[in-house]
């Protein structure tokens, strides 16, 4: 993520260090900055003084000469900035003198230098230099990487370093997929290396993507004496898109989109005319595609349901764009909730199609604005990629431009991902108060409370979210779950019926329906419930554990009913499981003093394997029950609180973490993290300097921050 | 409030005045399922429907019968929508209103309207949009543009400077083109917004035209060298300008419903 010069735009608060040995000139520059409305400028004569200033407080912008002959030179300042976490957000501009050694430049840029100012002794031309600088900032939308790239490019062209320039432009393209300005420069660099075909390809593609480059490309082709004709073979894969899925019943649209995607070199394009066909592909292909483009109104599984199903498969990171005119305002919530990244109206034309794709690929790979960065982090957390998320969280939260609402939201999601549900719920509630995204947070808080067992409160939040957006199936099932736990079976059934109406063939919905049936005491027939081993075990465990809870709280009639229907639902060949539940059932009967029933049940386990862990207990309970039956002794069993019943673990269960929570989110955010490539200027992008160190960096200067 | 079907039925009733029993629509579309959906929308509302798979077939159907409306796809085999429109013009100078429907197109809407299409709607069709268009274009001429629009009006356009030629302000059968350079202060309109206007007009006795219009298209950066401006559909026109304009439309030599505006110098 590139650091924007955001702080430099805010002229009242931007703090600047200006270094210039000649006092008259120093004063002139100071005046010029004032003319540009910058108020907080400290001007000093030497780099040493500047360094000391930096040790006392962070500054936003350092404008310095190379100072090769001084005790501290500009490269050393750059090195310090890039390695000292407290100075990470300091930008530097070099004041270039005639006679300065150009060999220092590649190293400077590699260390994150953003720009160069031509030195002059005349106020007018100096002011012009500054004006040029600010114009460049504006043109590059205050993106420090793009600004630095301009200067590096000029240097490479001037020095006729063609190979390096081509490599540089390629590295840039990876950072800014599909950006026409970079594609154009890459085209130029290829033509300069006499890679005519590749260069031509790229010029054709740029003009396709952005018509405003058409005349520039024409001139470029003329300059290199190229023919206008397009090379029909392999297109450059300018966005490094390998697999794109397009879903639309309109075959004309599919045809056009395929053509457009082929023009930008996409390797594999999967097209589907219905939601069901598309879903089948997703369900059987483990690899996540790079992009999904879909119409909203599609046959089979409709748009909103298909998207939910794709995300439920675990494909949280693939960008999904909807191209349709039928999305109503009412659909906006489910659209954004399900992580639809963009929605564009039909009819769509070539230019808007390309703009859409490039924007989304940029957001997905290297998000540039706050909202896009937040989305990326959220998705990384959703797939459990905590490591990658952490450095991005640190970067986003440290940036002073990030709103409090976003910070809190990320924090809440972070804790939920780590299983600290109570904390997640608490922070989530705070986040709502400071203006975070209501729908996301209500759901997050509700789900977290569900995990810690606070069902009443969980429902409060989930129901509220549901009233805003009633078509989120996962949430409806959470509501059903909470209601089951609170014994509100009618409410649970309502939620399930609603989800059934939305997506009748959804397996999770069917599973939840079985749970409700079981709790109501209806046994499930062998055929429908237990075909899938995992689902079966999930249900059995659910039923059994629920019955255990009932038994321990002395609701013995309900418990025995539930145990019995559980046993009846277990396939006959799952003997071990049957035994466990039967034992629990017998125990419950014993607690009711029903020795007769207890014995009946235990008789069914007569042929139990002696090695089974249950064996002893079954034997002992059977003896007690038999004795009670024959009148020899009363049937006494352990206090239910002693928890003799067996709990069955479900295949998919992860225990909720209730341990004390260290405040590690804050640590995460304030912990020093390394500067990432291209985080500031072209830091470590332009690696020509990797070969030898500059003599200017031979000595390292110790930095002793006093803040 | 009328339901959608009611509205279509009401429109069907208008043709009772002409002595026909039901209004008829020609649906031109190569994809069968799409054609069927559109046909169903019309027929359950009382319209007679005739289907054609492409432009050539449509032209043949038009030889034999009269239609009140044509709804057509753009991309079709044998003869596509744009060619169909051009051919239609040759044989039927006053053809029934033609509404295009499309999911993707590189033909600009202002291009198609300039060639005589009445509207370009997105496919799959949103019924409300379709019906609104149908209502607009099938109302009889003597009743057109007489109802004041009661919804929100975004802005007011006044052109006071003298208009040199039709490249800056051009009138068509269903609306007009106005160049950005005539709008002072400059405006930023979005399609489907409504504006009231007072503009010079060479076709009226008072040399002025005033009324309410709907922004149909906006062209701001066009590298095909057309001058930037807006295409605005007549919604309501003040008298006597309205009658003057309608009378002079008979002598318009171009088929444009809304003119495209001219190339840059």
PDB file of N, CA and C in Angstrom, chain A residues 40-116:
ATOM      1  N   UNK A  40       4.183  25.564   8.848  1.00  0.00           N
ATOM      2  CA  UNK A  40       5.070  24.982   9.862  1.00  0.00           C
ATOM      3  C   UNK A  40       6.373  24.516   9.232  1.00  0.00           C
ATOM      4  N   UNK A  41       7.247  25.469   8.967  1.00  0.00           N
ATOM      5  CA  UNK A  41       8.522  25.129   8.331  1.00  0.00           C
ATOM      6  C   UNK A  41       9.672  25.464   9.268  1.00  0.00           C
ATOM      7  N   UNK A  42      10.543  24.475   9.528  1.00  0.00           N
ATOM      8  CA  UNK A  42      11.753  24.760  10.304  1.00  0.00           C
ATOM      9  C   UNK A  42      12.902  24.743   9.313  1.00  0.00           C
ATOM     10  N   UNK A  43      13.613  25.841   9.188  1.00  0.00           N
ATOM     11  CA  UNK A  43      14.721  25.805   8.235  1.00  0.00           C
ATOM     12  C   UNK A  43      16.037  25.792   8.997  1.00  0.00           C
ATOM     13  N   UNK A  44      16.948  24.912   8.567  1.00  0.00           N
ATOM     14  CA  UNK A  44      18.256  24.771   9.216  1.00  0.00           C
ATOM     15  C   UNK A  44      19.351  24.776   8.158  1.00  0.00           C
ATOM     16  N   UNK A  45      20.579  24.961   8.642  1.00  0.00           N
ATOM     17  CA  UNK A  45      21.694  25.082   7.697  1.00  0.00           C
ATOM     18  C   UNK A  45      22.366  23.759   7.375  1.00  0.00           C
ATOM     19  N   UNK A  46      22.314  22.827   8.311  1.00  0.00           N
ATOM     20  CA  UNK A  46      23.047  21.578   8.092  1.00  0.00           C
ATOM     21  C   UNK A  46      22.162  20.360   8.291  1.00  0.00           C
ATOM     22  N   UNK A  47      22.586  19.274   7.678  1.00  0.00           N
ATOM     23  CA  UNK A  47      21.856  18.022   7.823  1.00  0.00           C
ATOM     24  C   UNK A  47      21.937  17.523   9.261  1.00  0.00           C
ATOM     25  N   UNK A  48      23.054  17.874   9.896  1.00  0.00           N
ATOM     26  CA  UNK A  48      23.221  17.426  11.279  1.00  0.00           C
ATOM     27  C   UNK A  48      22.127  18.025  12.162  1.00  0.00           C
ATOM     28  N   UNK A  49      21.916  19.314  11.998  1.00  0.00           N
ATOM     29  CA  UNK A  49      20.866  19.969  12.776  1.00  0.00           C
ATOM     30  C   UNK A  49      19.513  19.334  12.493  1.00  0.00           C
ATOM     31  N   UNK A  50      19.283  19.053  11.213  1.00  0.00           N
ATOM     32  CA  UNK A  50      18.012  18.452  10.828  1.00  0.00           C
ATOM     33  C   UNK A  50      17.832  17.097  11.504  1.00  0.00           C
ATOM     34  N   UNK A  51      18.904  16.338  11.516  1.00  0.00           N
ATOM     35  CA  UNK A  51      18.876  15.012  12.127  1.00  0.00           C
ATOM     36  C   UNK A  51      18.480  15.110  13.595  1.00  0.00           C
ATOM     37  N   UNK A  52      19.094  16.127  14.265  1.00  0.00           N
ATOM     38  CA  UNK A  52      18.778  16.301  15.686  1.00  0.00           C
ATOM     39  C   UNK A  52      17.307  16.673  15.873  1.00  0.00           C
ATOM     40  N   UNK A  53      16.800  17.483  14.967  1.00  0.00           N
ATOM     41  CA  UNK A  53      15.388  17.841  15.035  1.00  0.00           C
ATOM     42  C   UNK A  53      14.524  16.587  14.940  1.00  0.00           C
ATOM     43  N   UNK A  54      14.903  15.707  14.004  1.00  0.00           N
ATOM     44  CA  UNK A  54      14.132  14.480  13.806  1.00  0.00           C
ATOM     45  C   UNK A  54      14.171  13.589  15.037  1.00  0.00           C
ATOM     46  N   UNK A  55      15.245  13.713  15.809  1.00  0.00           N
ATOM     47  CA  UNK A  55      15.328  12.896  17.007  1.00  0.00           C
ATOM     48  C   UNK A  55      14.362  13.399  18.071  1.00  0.00           C
ATOM     49  N   UNK A  56      13.956  14.661  17.910  1.00  0.00           N
ATOM     50  CA  UNK A  56      13.059  15.223  18.910  1.00  0.00           C
ATOM     51  C   UNK A  56      11.586  15.071  18.603  1.00  0.00           C
ATOM     52  N   UNK A  57      11.270  15.089  17.341  1.00  0.00           N
ATOM     53  CA  UNK A  57       9.863  14.915  16.971  1.00  0.00           C
ATOM     54  C   UNK A  57       9.780  14.484  15.511  1.00  0.00           C
ATOM     55  N   UNK A  58       8.690  13.798  15.172  1.00  0.00           N
ATOM     56  CA  UNK A  58       8.565  13.384  13.778  1.00  0.00           C
ATOM     57  C   UNK A  58       8.139  14.570  12.907  1.00  0.00           C
ATOM     58  N   UNK A  59       8.618  14.585  11.667  1.00  0.00           N
ATOM     59  CA  UNK A  59       8.220  15.609  10.715  1.00  0.00           C
ATOM     60  C   UNK A  59       7.567  14.926   9.516  1.00  0.00           C
ATOM     61  N   UNK A  60       6.739  15.670   8.800  1.00  0.00           N
ATOM     62  CA  UNK A  60       6.069  15.066   7.654  1.00  0.00           C
ATOM     63  C   UNK A  60       6.939  15.097   6.411  1.00  0.00           C
ATOM     64  N   UNK A  61       7.757  16.152   6.271  1.00  0.00           N
ATOM     65  CA  UNK A  61       8.450  16.356   5.010  1.00  0.00           C
ATOM     66  C   UNK A  61       9.837  16.938   5.257  1.00  0.00           C
ATOM     67  N   UNK A  62      10.831  16.307   4.652  1.00  0.00           N
ATOM     68  CA  UNK A  62      12.194  16.803   4.751  1.00  0.00           C
ATOM     69  C   UNK A  62      12.661  17.197   3.359  1.00  0.00           C
ATOM     70  N   UNK A  63      13.080  18.448   3.223  1.00  0.00           N
ATOM     71  CA  UNK A  63      13.597  18.909   1.923  1.00  0.00           C
ATOM     72  C   UNK A  63      15.084  19.151   2.129  1.00  0.00           C
ATOM     73  N   UNK A  64      15.919  18.327   1.489  1.00  0.00           N
ATOM     74  CA  UNK A  64      17.348  18.347   1.833  1.00  0.00           C
ATOM     75  C   UNK A  64      18.245  18.246   0.609  1.00  0.00           C
ATOM     76  N   UNK A  65      19.439  18.807   0.702  1.00  0.00           N
ATOM     77  CA  UNK A  65      20.426  18.607  -0.353  1.00  0.00           C
ATOM     78  C   UNK A  65      21.102  17.263  -0.154  1.00  0.00           C
ATOM     79  N   UNK A  66      21.858  16.828  -1.131  1.00  0.00           N
ATOM     80  CA  UNK A  66      22.523  15.531  -1.039  1.00  0.00           C
ATOM     81  C   UNK A  66      23.559  15.540   0.088  1.00  0.00           C
ATOM     82  N   UNK A  67      24.227  16.696   0.228  1.00  0.00           N
ATOM     83  CA  UNK A  67      25.195  16.908   1.321  1.00  0.00           C
ATOM     84  C   UNK A  67      26.217  15.792   1.394  1.00  0.00           C
ATOM     85  N   UNK A  68      26.775  15.420   0.237  1.00  0.00           N
ATOM     86  CA  UNK A  68      27.710  14.292   0.192  1.00  0.00           C
ATOM     87  C   UNK A  68      28.933  14.513   1.049  1.00  0.00           C
ATOM     88  N   UNK A  69      29.318  15.769   1.200  1.00  0.00           N
ATOM     89  CA  UNK A  69      30.562  16.019   1.928  1.00  0.00           C
ATOM     90  C   UNK A  69      30.345  16.304   3.404  1.00  0.00           C
ATOM     91  N   UNK A  70      29.113  16.341   3.841  1.00  0.00           N
ATOM     92  CA  UNK A  70      28.877  16.636   5.256  1.00  0.00           C
ATOM     93  C   UNK A  70      28.924  15.373   6.099  1.00  0.00           C
ATOM     94  N   UNK A  71      28.851  15.562   7.399  1.00  0.00           N
ATOM     95  CA  UNK A  71      28.948  14.418   8.303  1.00  0.00           C
ATOM     96  C   UNK A  71      27.736  13.499   8.162  1.00  0.00           C
ATOM     97  N   UNK A  72      26.609  14.097   7.880  1.00  0.00           N
ATOM     98  CA  UNK A  72      25.429  13.260   7.602  1.00  0.00           C
ATOM     99  C   UNK A  72      24.922  13.651   6.215  1.00  0.00           C
ATOM    100  N   UNK A  73      24.758  12.679   5.325  1.00  0.00           N
ATOM    101  CA  UNK A  73      24.260  12.998   3.988  1.00  0.00           C
ATOM    102  C   UNK A  73      22.805  12.545   3.830  1.00  0.00           C
ATOM    103  N   UNK A  74      22.221  12.970   2.717  1.00  0.00           N
ATOM    104  CA  UNK A  74      20.796  12.706   2.500  1.00  0.00           C
ATOM    105  C   UNK A  74      20.471  11.209   2.481  1.00  0.00           C
ATOM    106  N   UNK A  75      21.374  10.408   1.935  1.00  0.00           N
ATOM    107  CA  UNK A  75      21.117   8.967   1.889  1.00  0.00           C
ATOM    108  C   UNK A  75      21.023   8.394   3.294  1.00  0.00           C
ATOM    109  N   UNK A  76      21.857   8.903   4.171  1.00  0.00           N
ATOM    110  CA  UNK A  76      21.821   8.404   5.533  1.00  0.00           C
ATOM    111  C   UNK A  76      20.522   8.799   6.224  1.00  0.00           C
ATOM    112  N   UNK A  77      20.037   9.982   5.906  1.00  0.00           N
ATOM    113  CA  UNK A  77      18.746  10.388   6.468  1.00  0.00           C
ATOM    114  C   UNK A  77      17.650   9.454   5.933  1.00  0.00           C
ATOM    115  N   UNK A  78      17.717   9.184   4.638  1.00  0.00           N
ATOM    116  CA  UNK A  78      16.728   8.277   4.047  1.00  0.00           C
ATOM    117  C   UNK A  78      16.785   6.904   4.697  1.00  0.00           C
ATOM    118  N   UNK A  79      17.994   6.445   4.909  1.00  0.00           N
ATOM    119  CA  UNK A  79      18.169   5.126   5.514  1.00  0.00           C
ATOM    120  C   UNK A  79      17.546   5.117   6.906  1.00  0.00           C
ATOM    121  N   UNK A  80      17.790   6.184   7.641  1.00  0.00           N
ATOM    122  CA  UNK A  80      17.239   6.278   8.988  1.00  0.00           C
ATOM    123  C   UNK A  80      15.710   6.263   8.934  1.00  0.00           C
ATOM    124  N   UNK A  81      15.170   7.062   8.034  1.00  0.00           N
ATOM    125  CA  UNK A  81      13.711   7.125   7.920  1.00  0.00           C
ATOM    126  C   UNK A  81      13.134   5.746   7.630  1.00  0.00           C
ATOM    127  N   UNK A  82      13.788   5.025   6.728  1.00  0.00           N
ATOM    128  CA  UNK A  82      13.193   3.748   6.317  1.00  0.00           C
ATOM    129  C   UNK A  82      13.370   2.652   7.353  1.00  0.00           C
ATOM    130  N   UNK A  83      14.314   2.821   8.274  1.00  0.00           N
ATOM    131  CA  UNK A  83      14.498   1.751   9.251  1.00  0.00           C
ATOM    132  C   UNK A  83      13.948   2.094  10.628  1.00  0.00           C
ATOM    133  N   UNK A  84      13.673   3.360  10.881  1.00  0.00           N
ATOM    134  CA  UNK A  84      13.138   3.741  12.174  1.00  0.00           C
ATOM    135  C   UNK A  84      11.617   3.811  12.115  1.00  0.00           C
ATOM    136  N   UNK A  85      10.937   2.920  12.788  1.00  0.00           N
ATOM    137  CA  UNK A  85       9.472   2.892  12.693  1.00  0.00           C
ATOM    138  C   UNK A  85       8.832   4.221  13.076  1.00  0.00           C
ATOM    139  N   UNK A  86       9.457   4.946  14.005  1.00  0.00           N
ATOM    140  CA  UNK A  86       8.846   6.200  14.421  1.00  0.00           C
ATOM    141  C   UNK A  86       8.882   7.250  13.327  1.00  0.00           C
ATOM    142  N   UNK A  87       9.764   7.064  12.349  1.00  0.00           N
ATOM    143  CA  UNK A  87       9.854   8.052  11.271  1.00  0.00           C
ATOM    144  C   UNK A  87       9.240   7.544   9.975  1.00  0.00           C
ATOM    145  N   UNK A  88       8.543   6.454  10.040  1.00  0.00           N
ATOM    146  CA  UNK A  88       8.102   5.815   8.806  1.00  0.00           C
ATOM    147  C   UNK A  88       7.305   6.711   7.871  1.00  0.00           C
ATOM    148  N   UNK A  89       6.584   7.664   8.433  1.00  0.00           N
ATOM    149  CA  UNK A  89       5.728   8.443   7.552  1.00  0.00           C
ATOM    150  C   UNK A  89       6.332   9.770   7.157  1.00  0.00           C
ATOM    151  N   UNK A  90       7.643   9.830   7.105  1.00  0.00           N
ATOM    152  CA  UNK A  90       8.307  11.066   6.702  1.00  0.00           C
ATOM    153  C   UNK A  90       8.713  10.971   5.236  1.00  0.00           C
ATOM    154  N   UNK A  91       8.316  11.959   4.456  1.00  0.00           N
ATOM    155  CA  UNK A  91       8.670  11.983   3.043  1.00  0.00           C
ATOM    156  C   UNK A  91       9.882  12.854   2.825  1.00  0.00           C
ATOM    157  N   UNK A  92      10.639  12.530   1.739  1.00  0.00           N
ATOM    158  CA  UNK A  92      11.799  13.362   1.480  1.00  0.00           C
ATOM    159  C   UNK A  92      11.887  13.811   0.034  1.00  0.00           C
ATOM    160  N   UNK A  93      12.279  15.058  -0.122  1.00  0.00           N
ATOM    161  CA  UNK A  93      12.550  15.611  -1.454  1.00  0.00           C
ATOM    162  C   UNK A  93      13.999  16.078  -1.475  1.00  0.00           C
ATOM    163  N   UNK A  94      14.703  15.757  -2.553  1.00  0.00           N
ATOM    164  CA  UNK A  94      16.110  16.103  -2.652  1.00  0.00           C
ATOM    165  C   UNK A  94      16.264  17.418  -3.421  1.00  0.00           C
ATOM    166  N   UNK A  95      17.083  18.322  -2.876  1.00  0.00           N
ATOM    167  CA  UNK A  95      17.383  19.543  -3.617  1.00  0.00           C
ATOM    168  C   UNK A  95      18.629  19.262  -4.435  1.00  0.00           C
ATOM    169  N   UNK A  96      18.473  19.312  -5.724  1.00  0.00           N
ATOM    170  CA  UNK A  96      19.566  18.862  -6.566  1.00  0.00           C
ATOM    171  C   UNK A  96      20.451  20.006  -7.028  1.00  0.00           C
ATOM    172  N   UNK A  97      21.718  19.843  -6.732  1.00  0.00           N
ATOM    173  CA  UNK A  97      22.720  20.824  -7.118  1.00  0.00           C
ATOM    174  C   UNK A  97      23.452  20.376  -8.360  1.00  0.00           C
ATOM    175  N   UNK A  98      23.899  21.330  -9.170  1.00  0.00           N
ATOM    176  CA  UNK A  98      24.783  20.993 -10.281  1.00  0.00           C
ATOM    177  C   UNK A  98      26.038  20.416  -9.662  1.00  0.00           C
ATOM    178  N   UNK A  99      26.532  19.369 -10.166  1.00  0.00           N
ATOM    179  CA  UNK A  99      27.753  18.834  -9.589  1.00  0.00           C
ATOM    180  C   UNK A  99      27.513  17.711  -8.592  1.00  0.00           C
ATOM    181  N   UNK A 100      26.274  17.511  -8.187  1.00  0.00           N
ATOM    182  CA  UNK A 100      25.991  16.380  -7.308  1.00  0.00           C
ATOM    183  C   UNK A 100      26.174  15.098  -8.106  1.00  0.00           C
ATOM    184  N   UNK A 101      26.584  14.048  -7.450  1.00  0.00           N
ATOM    185  CA  UNK A 101      26.860  12.785  -8.120  1.00  0.00           C
ATOM    186  C   UNK A 101      25.561  12.032  -8.400  1.00  0.00           C
ATOM    187  N   UNK A 102      25.286  11.884  -9.680  1.00  0.00           N
ATOM    188  CA  UNK A 102      24.038  11.202 -10.055  1.00  0.00           C
ATOM    189  C   UNK A 102      23.996   9.745  -9.612  1.00  0.00           C
ATOM    190  N   UNK A 103      25.142   9.155  -9.375  1.00  0.00           N
ATOM    191  CA  UNK A 103      25.163   7.752  -8.953  1.00  0.00           C
ATOM    192  C   UNK A 103      24.442   7.516  -7.647  1.00  0.00           C
ATOM    193  N   UNK A 104      24.258   8.620  -6.904  1.00  0.00           N
ATOM    194  CA  UNK A 104      23.563   8.463  -5.626  1.00  0.00           C
ATOM    195  C   UNK A 104      22.048   8.274  -5.830  1.00  0.00           C
ATOM    196  N   UNK A 105      21.567   8.697  -6.997  1.00  0.00           N
ATOM    197  CA  UNK A 105      20.112   8.695  -7.205  1.00  0.00           C
ATOM    198  C   UNK A 105      19.442   7.325  -7.101  1.00  0.00           C
ATOM    199  N   UNK A 106      19.939   6.322  -7.807  1.00  0.00           N
ATOM    200  CA  UNK A 106      19.260   5.023  -7.691  1.00  0.00           C
ATOM    201  C   UNK A 106      19.155   4.549  -6.239  1.00  0.00           C
ATOM    202  N   UNK A 107      20.218   4.767  -5.483  1.00  0.00           N
ATOM    203  CA  UNK A 107      20.178   4.362  -4.087  1.00  0.00           C
ATOM    204  C   UNK A 107      19.142   5.157  -3.317  1.00  0.00           C
ATOM    205  N   UNK A 108      19.107   6.442  -3.618  1.00  0.00           N
ATOM    206  CA  UNK A 108      18.154   7.312  -2.923  1.00  0.00           C
ATOM    207  C   UNK A 108      16.725   6.841  -3.174  1.00  0.00           C
ATOM    208  N   UNK A 109      16.412   6.569  -4.423  1.00  0.00           N
ATOM    209  CA  UNK A 109      15.046   6.136  -4.738  1.00  0.00           C
ATOM    210  C   UNK A 109      14.728   4.804  -4.107  1.00  0.00           C
ATOM    211  N   UNK A 110      15.725   3.939  -4.100  1.00  0.00           N
ATOM    212  CA  UNK A 110      15.498   2.632  -3.521  1.00  0.00           C
ATOM    213  C   UNK A 110      15.252   2.726  -2.022  1.00  0.00           C
ATOM    214  N   UNK A 111      15.712   3.825  -1.446  1.00  0.00           N
ATOM    215  CA  UNK A 111      15.485   4.029  -0.022  1.00  0.00           C
ATOM    216  C   UNK A 111      14.204   4.808   0.229  1.00  0.00           C
ATOM    217  N   UNK A 112      13.465   5.127  -0.822  1.00  0.00           N
ATOM    218  CA  UNK A 112      12.166   5.761  -0.626  1.00  0.00           C
ATOM    219  C   UNK A 112      12.105   7.246  -0.929  1.00  0.00           C
ATOM    220  N   UNK A 113      13.139   7.791  -1.598  1.00  0.00           N
ATOM    221  CA  UNK A 113      13.076   9.199  -1.986  1.00  0.00           C
ATOM    222  C   UNK A 113      11.865   9.404  -2.886  1.00  0.00           C
ATOM    223  N   UNK A 114      11.122  10.491  -2.682  1.00  0.00           N
ATOM    224  CA  UNK A 114       9.928  10.657  -3.492  1.00  0.00           C
ATOM    225  C   UNK A 114      10.109  11.599  -4.670  1.00  0.00           C
ATOM    226  N   UNK A 115      10.968  12.632  -4.522  1.00  0.00           N
ATOM    227  CA  UNK A 115      11.015  13.627  -5.583  1.00  0.00           C
ATOM    228  C   UNK A 115      12.301  14.435  -5.536  1.00  0.00           C
ATOM    229  N   UNK A 116      12.532  15.189  -6.617  1.00  0.00           N
ATOM    230  CA  UNK A 116      13.734  16.011  -6.733  1.00  0.00           C
ATOM    231  C   UNK A 116      13.352  17.434  -7.104  1.00  0.00           C
TER     232      UNK A 116
END
